[in-house]
Amino acid sequence: MRALGLLLVACATLLAATAAHAQGWPLSRYSVEGRNSGYFYLGQQTRLLQDDDFQNPGMFAVDAGAAMWRRVEGTQGRSCASCHQNAAETMKGVATRYPAYDAKSSGILNLELVINRERVEKMGAPALAYESPELLAITSYVSHQSRGLPKAVDITGPAAPFFEQGKEFWNTRRGQIDISCAMCHDDRPGMLLRGDTISQGQTNGHPMYRLIWHTISSTHRMFEWCNTSMRAEPYPLGSPEYLALELYVTWRGRGLPIETPSVRK
Amino acid sequence: MRFSLVSLVVVLAAGAALAQAVAPERVPLQAHLTGPIPPLAKYEIVGNTIPQPLTAQPGDAVRGRRVIADASNSTCLICHEVPALAEFPDQGKIAPPLEGLGTRYTAAELRLRLVNAKLITPDTMMPAYYRTEGLTRVQPQYVGRTIYSAQDIEDAIAFLLTIK
C-alpha cells in the first residue's frame, strides 16, 4: 500500500513536472530533492499572481508590516527598528530557523510567538492576537526578508521530542472522517481531491495569501482548516500541539526557499 | 394553554404541508447529524459482506443518488469519479472510479464497504460511513454520530446497484 502510494506520488510528480516544463516554468526553484513547494501544484493564474509583487495581494500585509517595524509601541518607547535597525540586513535568514526550541519556555516557538515575546519583553507592548492582521503583517514582513533562503530548522537535542510529537500528529488518523495529514500530503500530492490539487502541505510560503479566504493566513490557520475538514476538533492557533506539528512540517520541507508572501488557492 | 393548542395545530398543518412539498423525501438529508443522536442499527458481518439491510424500509435509489452527491456530507465525489453523476463538476481522482458497481458487487458487499471499508482494507483512506467507535478527536457535534444514517446507507446501495 505504502509502496503503491510512493509510486503514485512519483508518477504524479513526474507528470506535474513535465506539464510545467512544457510551459517553460522555472519549477526547479520550487523543488528540492522531491520536496515540492505548494507553488508546484498551483494553476498558472495563481502562480502569476504570486510572482508579481505589484499584484500579489500578500504584499499588502508585507507593507503593513514594514510600517509596524518602525512604529513605536509600548511602555519602553521603542519600535522593532530601535533595536534591529534595517530589517533587510538584520532579519535576513531569521525566518529560516523557525520554529525552534526555546530554552526559556522549554517549548517550541514559531516566528509569530517570537515576535510577540519581543513585543512584551523588549517593548512593553501587548502580545498581538494570533491571526490578527497585525501579527500576520509583522510576521509576513520579517519572513519576507528571507525570501529565497532555504528553510533549515533544528530538530536535534531538546527539539527532538517535539519533532517526534509533531510527526505522530501528522501520521495519526483523526476526526469522523478518520484520515491523517500523511494520507493526503505524503501519499497523494498531485491528485485531485474534488476540485483541489493536493500539494505536499509545505509551509515555506507562509504566511500565505489564501484566495478562498481573501486574506493573508498563518500556518496554524491552515492546520485548523485541514483538521476541521476531517471533522476533527482543531487545537487553538499557537497551541503547543500545533507548534510541534509546525516543527515537523517545516522539517519535511527542509531546503525549500522561503516564498513569503505566497499565494495559494 | 390556548396558545399552545393553537400553535400545535399550526405545527401539524405546517408539517402536513411540508410532507407534501417534499413528497419523495422520506427523511431529509443530514437529519441524523443534528438533534438527538439516533440509536445505531445492529448488523452482522459475514465474510466480506453485511447480508441484512440496516433498515426495514427498503433502499430508495432516487434518494440514494442525492445522498451520494450531497456536497456538504463527505460525498464520494471528493475522492471518486462517478460517471453516473456527470452533472456534478470537479469530481475527485484519488480513488477508483465508481463504474459498473451493479454488475461487480452485491448489495451485501457494498453494505460492508460503506459501513466500514477498513474491515476490507485496513489502511484504506475511505471513510467508514457507519461507525462511531475507535475514532480520534472527533469534533463534538459529530461524536456518537455516523456520517450516513442507516437509511442513507440503504438508499446509497440502491443507487449504486443501478450503476451498470
mmCIF file with all atom_site columns, C-alpha atoms in Angstrom, chain B residues 2-152:
data_model
loop_
_atom_site.group_PDB
_atom_site.id
_atom_site.type_symbol
_atom_site.label_atom_id
_atom_site.label_alt_id
_atom_site.label_comp_id
_atom_site.label_asym_id
_atom_site.label_entity_id
_atom_site.label_seq_id
_atom_site.pdbx_PDB_ins_code
_atom_site.Cartn_x
_atom_site.Cartn_y
_atom_site.Cartn_z
_atom_site.occupancy
_atom_site.B_iso_or_equiv
_atom_site.pdbx_formal_charge
_atom_site.auth_seq_id
_atom_site.auth_comp_id
_atom_site.auth_asym_id
_atom_site.auth_atom_id
_atom_site.pdbx_PDB_model_num
ATOM 1   C CA . ARG B 1 2   ? -54.905 28.072  24.430  1.00 0.00 ? 2   ARG B CA 1
ATOM 2   C CA . PHE B 1 3   ? -51.798 29.467  22.797  1.00 0.00 ? 3   PHE B CA 1
ATOM 3   C CA . SER B 1 4   ? -50.009 26.143  22.770  1.00 0.00 ? 4   SER B CA 1
ATOM 4   C CA . LEU B 1 5   ? -53.024 24.366  21.330  1.00 0.00 ? 5   LEU B CA 1
ATOM 5   C CA . VAL B 1 6   ? -53.201 26.869  18.529  1.00 0.00 ? 6   VAL B CA 1
ATOM 6   C CA . SER B 1 7   ? -49.506 26.549  17.830  1.00 0.00 ? 7   SER B CA 1
ATOM 7   C CA . LEU B 1 8   ? -49.822 22.782  17.886  1.00 0.00 ? 8   LEU B CA 1
ATOM 8   C CA . VAL B 1 9   ? -52.487 22.963  15.192  1.00 0.00 ? 9   VAL B CA 1
ATOM 9   C CA . VAL B 1 10  ? -50.302 25.305  13.180  1.00 0.00 ? 10  VAL B CA 1
ATOM 10  C CA . VAL B 1 11  ? -47.322 22.991  13.524  1.00 0.00 ? 11  VAL B CA 1
ATOM 11  C CA . LEU B 1 12  ? -49.388 19.985  12.474  1.00 0.00 ? 12  LEU B CA 1
ATOM 12  C CA . ALA B 1 13  ? -50.722 21.821  9.440   1.00 0.00 ? 13  ALA B CA 1
ATOM 13  C CA . ALA B 1 14  ? -47.266 23.030  8.512   1.00 0.00 ? 14  ALA B CA 1
ATOM 14  C CA . GLY B 1 15  ? -45.941 19.519  8.961   1.00 0.00 ? 15  GLY B CA 1
ATOM 15  C CA . ALA B 1 16  ? -48.545 18.108  6.614   1.00 0.00 ? 16  ALA B CA 1
ATOM 16  C CA . ALA B 1 17  ? -47.794 20.787  4.038   1.00 0.00 ? 17  ALA B CA 1
ATOM 17  C CA . LEU B 1 18  ? -44.081 20.104  4.325   1.00 0.00 ? 18  LEU B CA 1
ATOM 18  C CA . ALA B 1 19  ? -44.599 16.368  3.942   1.00 0.00 ? 19  ALA B CA 1
ATOM 19  C CA . GLN B 1 20  ? -46.458 17.060  0.728   1.00 0.00 ? 20  GLN B CA 1
ATOM 20  C CA . ALA B 1 21  ? -43.950 19.570  -0.587  1.00 0.00 ? 21  ALA B CA 1
ATOM 21  C CA . VAL B 1 22  ? -41.011 17.171  -0.207  1.00 0.00 ? 22  VAL B CA 1
ATOM 22  C CA . ALA B 1 23  ? -43.068 14.164  -1.206  1.00 0.00 ? 23  ALA B CA 1
ATOM 23  C CA . PRO B 1 24  ? -40.416 11.639  -2.349  1.00 0.00 ? 24  PRO B CA 1
ATOM 24  C CA . GLU B 1 25  ? -38.117 12.542  0.538   1.00 0.00 ? 25  GLU B CA 1
ATOM 25  C CA . ARG B 1 26  ? -38.952 10.250  3.446   1.00 0.00 ? 26  ARG B CA 1
ATOM 26  C CA . VAL B 1 27  ? -36.100 11.612  5.559   1.00 0.00 ? 27  VAL B CA 1
ATOM 27  C CA . PRO B 1 28  ? -34.357 14.936  4.873   1.00 0.00 ? 28  PRO B CA 1
ATOM 28  C CA . LEU B 1 29  ? -30.641 14.641  4.110   1.00 0.00 ? 29  LEU B CA 1
ATOM 29  C CA . GLN B 1 30  ? -28.391 15.040  7.168   1.00 0.00 ? 30  GLN B CA 1
ATOM 30  C CA . ALA B 1 31  ? -31.330 14.892  9.612   1.00 0.00 ? 31  ALA B CA 1
ATOM 31  C CA . HIS B 1 32  ? -29.293 12.417  11.658  1.00 0.00 ? 32  HIS B CA 1
ATOM 32  C CA . LEU B 1 33  ? -26.468 14.928  12.100  1.00 0.00 ? 33  LEU B CA 1
ATOM 33  C CA . THR B 1 34  ? -28.481 17.256  14.393  1.00 0.00 ? 34  THR B CA 1
ATOM 34  C CA . GLY B 1 35  ? -30.897 16.749  17.267  1.00 0.00 ? 35  GLY B CA 1
ATOM 35  C CA . PRO B 1 36  ? -30.994 13.612  19.412  1.00 0.00 ? 36  PRO B CA 1
ATOM 36  C CA . ILE B 1 37  ? -28.366 11.036  18.467  1.00 0.00 ? 37  ILE B CA 1
ATOM 37  C CA . PRO B 1 38  ? -30.128 8.194   16.615  1.00 0.00 ? 38  PRO B CA 1
ATOM 38  C CA . PRO B 1 39  ? -29.516 4.688   18.009  1.00 0.00 ? 39  PRO B CA 1
ATOM 39  C CA . LEU B 1 40  ? -27.076 2.571   15.992  1.00 0.00 ? 40  LEU B CA 1
ATOM 40  C CA . ALA B 1 41  ? -28.583 -0.181  13.879  1.00 0.00 ? 41  ALA B CA 1
ATOM 41  C CA . LYS B 1 42  ? -27.149 -3.603  14.717  1.00 0.00 ? 42  LYS B CA 1
ATOM 42  C CA . TYR B 1 43  ? -25.601 -5.595  11.904  1.00 0.00 ? 43  TYR B CA 1
ATOM 43  C CA . GLU B 1 44  ? -23.811 -8.869  11.390  1.00 0.00 ? 44  GLU B CA 1
ATOM 44  C CA . ILE B 1 45  ? -20.703 -9.281  9.242   1.00 0.00 ? 45  ILE B CA 1
ATOM 45  C CA . VAL B 1 46  ? -20.395 -12.476 7.214   1.00 0.00 ? 46  VAL B CA 1
ATOM 46  C CA . GLY B 1 47  ? -17.113 -12.695 5.320   1.00 0.00 ? 47  GLY B CA 1
ATOM 47  C CA . ASN B 1 48  ? -16.764 -9.529  3.246   1.00 0.00 ? 48  ASN B CA 1
ATOM 48  C CA . THR B 1 49  ? -20.467 -8.746  3.481   1.00 0.00 ? 49  THR B CA 1
ATOM 49  C CA . ILE B 1 50  ? -23.267 -7.482  5.664   1.00 0.00 ? 50  ILE B CA 1
ATOM 50  C CA . PRO B 1 51  ? -26.138 -9.592  4.317   1.00 0.00 ? 51  PRO B CA 1
ATOM 51  C CA . GLN B 1 52  ? -29.054 -7.948  6.170   1.00 0.00 ? 52  GLN B CA 1
ATOM 52  C CA . PRO B 1 53  ? -30.226 -4.378  5.431   1.00 0.00 ? 53  PRO B CA 1
ATOM 53  C CA . LEU B 1 54  ? -29.744 -1.877  8.269   1.00 0.00 ? 54  LEU B CA 1
ATOM 54  C CA . THR B 1 55  ? -33.350 -0.677  7.999   1.00 0.00 ? 55  THR B CA 1
ATOM 55  C CA . ALA B 1 56  ? -36.793 -2.208  7.488   1.00 0.00 ? 56  ALA B CA 1
ATOM 56  C CA . GLN B 1 57  ? -37.536 0.424   4.860   1.00 0.00 ? 57  GLN B CA 1
ATOM 57  C CA . PRO B 1 58  ? -36.098 -0.801  1.521   1.00 0.00 ? 58  PRO B CA 1
ATOM 58  C CA . GLY B 1 59  ? -33.462 1.357   -0.183  1.00 0.00 ? 59  GLY B CA 1
ATOM 59  C CA . ASP B 1 60  ? -34.661 4.159   -2.468  1.00 0.00 ? 60  ASP B CA 1
ATOM 60  C CA . ALA B 1 61  ? -32.302 4.699   -5.407  1.00 0.00 ? 61  ALA B CA 1
ATOM 61  C CA . VAL B 1 62  ? -33.629 8.198   -6.142  1.00 0.00 ? 62  VAL B CA 1
ATOM 62  C CA . ARG B 1 63  ? -32.901 9.436   -2.656  1.00 0.00 ? 63  ARG B CA 1
ATOM 63  C CA . GLY B 1 64  ? -29.659 7.439   -2.642  1.00 0.00 ? 64  GLY B CA 1
ATOM 64  C CA . ARG B 1 65  ? -28.420 9.410   -5.625  1.00 0.00 ? 65  ARG B CA 1
ATOM 65  C CA . ARG B 1 66  ? -28.926 12.616  -3.661  1.00 0.00 ? 66  ARG B CA 1
ATOM 66  C CA . VAL B 1 67  ? -27.254 11.129  -0.567  1.00 0.00 ? 67  VAL B CA 1
ATOM 67  C CA . ILE B 1 68  ? -24.152 10.222  -2.558  1.00 0.00 ? 68  ILE B CA 1
ATOM 68  C CA . ALA B 1 69  ? -23.924 13.598  -4.284  1.00 0.00 ? 69  ALA B CA 1
ATOM 69  C CA . ASP B 1 70  ? -24.555 15.695  -1.155  1.00 0.00 ? 70  ASP B CA 1
ATOM 70  C CA . ALA B 1 71  ? -21.566 18.018  -1.291  1.00 0.00 ? 71  ALA B CA 1
ATOM 71  C CA . SER B 1 72  ? -21.700 19.017  2.373   1.00 0.00 ? 72  SER B CA 1
ATOM 72  C CA . ASN B 1 73  ? -21.604 15.492  3.789   1.00 0.00 ? 73  ASN B CA 1
ATOM 73  C CA . SER B 1 74  ? -18.438 13.665  2.755   1.00 0.00 ? 74  SER B CA 1
ATOM 74  C CA . THR B 1 75  ? -19.615 12.983  -0.772  1.00 0.00 ? 75  THR B CA 1
ATOM 75  C CA . CYS B 1 76  ? -17.973 10.084  -2.564  1.00 0.00 ? 76  CYS B CA 1
ATOM 76  C CA . LEU B 1 77  ? -17.162 12.655  -5.275  1.00 0.00 ? 77  LEU B CA 1
ATOM 77  C CA . ILE B 1 78  ? -14.398 14.050  -3.058  1.00 0.00 ? 78  ILE B CA 1
ATOM 78  C CA . CYS B 1 79  ? -12.305 11.012  -3.936  1.00 0.00 ? 79  CYS B CA 1
ATOM 79  C CA . HIS B 1 80  ? -14.131 9.065   -6.655  1.00 0.00 ? 80  HIS B CA 1
ATOM 80  C CA . GLU B 1 81  ? -15.222 9.885   -10.152 1.00 0.00 ? 81  GLU B CA 1
ATOM 81  C CA . VAL B 1 82  ? -18.818 8.775   -10.624 1.00 0.00 ? 82  VAL B CA 1
ATOM 82  C CA . PRO B 1 83  ? -19.699 8.934   -14.335 1.00 0.00 ? 83  PRO B CA 1
ATOM 83  C CA . ALA B 1 84  ? -23.361 8.285   -13.425 1.00 0.00 ? 84  ALA B CA 1
ATOM 84  C CA . LEU B 1 85  ? -23.323 11.658  -11.637 1.00 0.00 ? 85  LEU B CA 1
ATOM 85  C CA . ALA B 1 86  ? -21.804 13.512  -14.587 1.00 0.00 ? 86  ALA B CA 1
ATOM 86  C CA . GLU B 1 87  ? -23.735 16.721  -13.830 1.00 0.00 ? 87  GLU B CA 1
ATOM 87  C CA . PHE B 1 88  ? -21.589 17.333  -10.742 1.00 0.00 ? 88  PHE B CA 1
ATOM 88  C CA . PRO B 1 89  ? -18.323 19.098  -11.617 1.00 0.00 ? 89  PRO B CA 1
ATOM 89  C CA . ASP B 1 90  ? -14.856 18.689  -10.102 1.00 0.00 ? 90  ASP B CA 1
ATOM 90  C CA . GLN B 1 91  ? -15.028 15.006  -9.306  1.00 0.00 ? 91  GLN B CA 1
ATOM 91  C CA . GLY B 1 92  ? -12.139 13.624  -7.268  1.00 0.00 ? 92  GLY B CA 1
ATOM 92  C CA . LYS B 1 93  ? -9.476  11.362  -8.756  1.00 0.00 ? 93  LYS B CA 1
ATOM 93  C CA . ILE B 1 94  ? -7.757  9.771   -5.809  1.00 0.00 ? 94  ILE B CA 1
ATOM 94  C CA . ALA B 1 95  ? -9.760  6.543   -5.704  1.00 0.00 ? 95  ALA B CA 1
ATOM 95  C CA . PRO B 1 96  ? -11.025 4.146   -8.374  1.00 0.00 ? 96  PRO B CA 1
ATOM 96  C CA . PRO B 1 97  ? -13.923 5.476   -10.497 1.00 0.00 ? 97  PRO B CA 1
ATOM 97  C CA . LEU B 1 98  ? -17.274 4.093   -9.353  1.00 0.00 ? 98  LEU B CA 1
ATOM 98  C CA . GLU B 1 99  ? -18.256 2.268   -12.534 1.00 0.00 ? 99  GLU B CA 1
ATOM 99  C CA . GLY B 1 100 ? -20.146 -0.956  -13.136 1.00 0.00 ? 100 GLY B CA 1
ATOM 100 C CA . LEU B 1 101 ? -20.796 -1.452  -9.433  1.00 0.00 ? 101 LEU B CA 1
ATOM 101 C CA . GLY B 1 102 ? -24.178 -3.072  -10.101 1.00 0.00 ? 102 GLY B CA 1
ATOM 102 C CA . THR B 1 103 ? -22.511 -5.792  -12.136 1.00 0.00 ? 103 THR B CA 1
ATOM 103 C CA . ARG B 1 104 ? -19.466 -6.272  -9.891  1.00 0.00 ? 104 ARG B CA 1
ATOM 104 C CA . TYR B 1 105 ? -20.970 -6.123  -6.392  1.00 0.00 ? 105 TYR B CA 1
ATOM 105 C CA . THR B 1 106 ? -23.936 -7.402  -4.437  1.00 0.00 ? 106 THR B CA 1
ATOM 106 C CA . ALA B 1 107 ? -25.881 -5.218  -2.001  1.00 0.00 ? 107 ALA B CA 1
ATOM 107 C CA . ALA B 1 108 ? -24.356 -7.214  0.875   1.00 0.00 ? 108 ALA B CA 1
ATOM 108 C CA . GLU B 1 109 ? -20.806 -6.449  -0.325  1.00 0.00 ? 109 GLU B CA 1
ATOM 109 C CA . LEU B 1 110 ? -21.473 -2.763  -0.876  1.00 0.00 ? 110 LEU B CA 1
ATOM 110 C CA . ARG B 1 111 ? -23.057 -2.580  2.595   1.00 0.00 ? 111 ARG B CA 1
ATOM 111 C CA . LEU B 1 112 ? -19.841 -3.588  4.355   1.00 0.00 ? 112 LEU B CA 1
ATOM 112 C CA . ARG B 1 113 ? -17.793 -1.333  2.042   1.00 0.00 ? 113 ARG B CA 1
ATOM 113 C CA . LEU B 1 114 ? -19.920 1.676   3.057   1.00 0.00 ? 114 LEU B CA 1
ATOM 114 C CA . VAL B 1 115 ? -20.377 0.775   6.726   1.00 0.00 ? 115 VAL B CA 1
ATOM 115 C CA . ASN B 1 116 ? -16.649 0.281   7.309   1.00 0.00 ? 116 ASN B CA 1
ATOM 116 C CA . ALA B 1 117 ? -14.282 -0.243  4.380   1.00 0.00 ? 117 ALA B CA 1
ATOM 117 C CA . LYS B 1 118 ? -11.429 -0.677  6.868   1.00 0.00 ? 118 LYS B CA 1
ATOM 118 C CA . LEU B 1 119 ? -12.716 -4.157  7.635   1.00 0.00 ? 119 LEU B CA 1
ATOM 119 C CA . ILE B 1 120 ? -11.888 -4.970  3.994   1.00 0.00 ? 120 ILE B CA 1
ATOM 120 C CA . THR B 1 121 ? -8.721  -2.866  3.528   1.00 0.00 ? 121 THR B CA 1
ATOM 121 C CA . PRO B 1 122 ? -7.363  -1.810  6.939   1.00 0.00 ? 122 PRO B CA 1
ATOM 122 C CA . ASP B 1 123 ? -5.178  1.034   5.669   1.00 0.00 ? 123 ASP B CA 1
ATOM 123 C CA . THR B 1 124 ? -7.707  2.461   3.232   1.00 0.00 ? 124 THR B CA 1
ATOM 124 C CA . MET B 1 125 ? -8.336  6.180   3.157   1.00 0.00 ? 125 MET B CA 1
ATOM 125 C CA . MET B 1 126 ? -12.018 5.609   2.522   1.00 0.00 ? 126 MET B CA 1
ATOM 126 C CA . PRO B 1 127 ? -14.074 6.816   5.495   1.00 0.00 ? 127 PRO B CA 1
ATOM 127 C CA . ALA B 1 128 ? -16.328 4.397   7.370   1.00 0.00 ? 128 ALA B CA 1
ATOM 128 C CA . TYR B 1 129 ? -19.782 5.842   6.796   1.00 0.00 ? 129 TYR B CA 1
ATOM 129 C CA . TYR B 1 130 ? -21.472 3.930   9.625   1.00 0.00 ? 130 TYR B CA 1
ATOM 130 C CA . ARG B 1 131 ? -19.112 3.849   12.541  1.00 0.00 ? 131 ARG B CA 1
ATOM 131 C CA . THR B 1 132 ? -18.794 5.798   15.784  1.00 0.00 ? 132 THR B CA 1
ATOM 132 C CA . GLU B 1 133 ? -16.123 3.942   17.794  1.00 0.00 ? 133 GLU B CA 1
ATOM 133 C CA . GLY B 1 134 ? -12.348 3.849   17.598  1.00 0.00 ? 134 GLY B CA 1
ATOM 134 C CA . LEU B 1 135 ? -12.005 7.397   16.234  1.00 0.00 ? 135 LEU B CA 1
ATOM 135 C CA . THR B 1 136 ? -9.634  10.135  17.455  1.00 0.00 ? 136 THR B CA 1
ATOM 136 C CA . ARG B 1 137 ? -10.633 13.691  18.419  1.00 0.00 ? 137 ARG B CA 1
ATOM 137 C CA . VAL B 1 138 ? -13.927 13.789  16.580  1.00 0.00 ? 138 VAL B CA 1
ATOM 138 C CA . GLN B 1 139 ? -15.485 17.275  16.580  1.00 0.00 ? 139 GLN B CA 1
ATOM 139 C CA . PRO B 1 140 ? -18.062 17.401  19.402  1.00 0.00 ? 140 PRO B CA 1
ATOM 140 C CA . GLN B 1 141 ? -21.028 17.876  17.077  1.00 0.00 ? 141 GLN B CA 1
ATOM 141 C CA . TYR B 1 142 ? -20.215 14.559  15.375  1.00 0.00 ? 142 TYR B CA 1
ATOM 142 C CA . VAL B 1 143 ? -19.394 12.448  18.437  1.00 0.00 ? 143 VAL B CA 1
ATOM 143 C CA . GLY B 1 144 ? -21.613 9.360   18.522  1.00 0.00 ? 144 GLY B CA 1
ATOM 144 C CA . ARG B 1 145 ? -22.964 10.103  15.049  1.00 0.00 ? 145 ARG B CA 1
ATOM 145 C CA . THR B 1 146 ? -22.324 8.225   11.838  1.00 0.00 ? 146 THR B CA 1
ATOM 146 C CA . ILE B 1 147 ? -21.536 10.054  8.567   1.00 0.00 ? 147 ILE B CA 1
ATOM 147 C CA . TYR B 1 148 ? -24.539 8.425   6.913   1.00 0.00 ? 148 TYR B CA 1
ATOM 148 C CA . SER B 1 149 ? -27.744 7.346   8.646   1.00 0.00 ? 149 SER B CA 1
ATOM 149 C CA . ALA B 1 150 ? -28.777 3.710   8.349   1.00 0.00 ? 150 ALA B CA 1
ATOM 150 C CA . GLN B 1 151 ? -31.375 4.768   5.775   1.00 0.00 ? 151 GLN B CA 1
ATOM 151 C CA . ASP B 1 152 ? -28.743 6.753   3.838   1.00 0.00 ? 152 ASP B CA 1
#
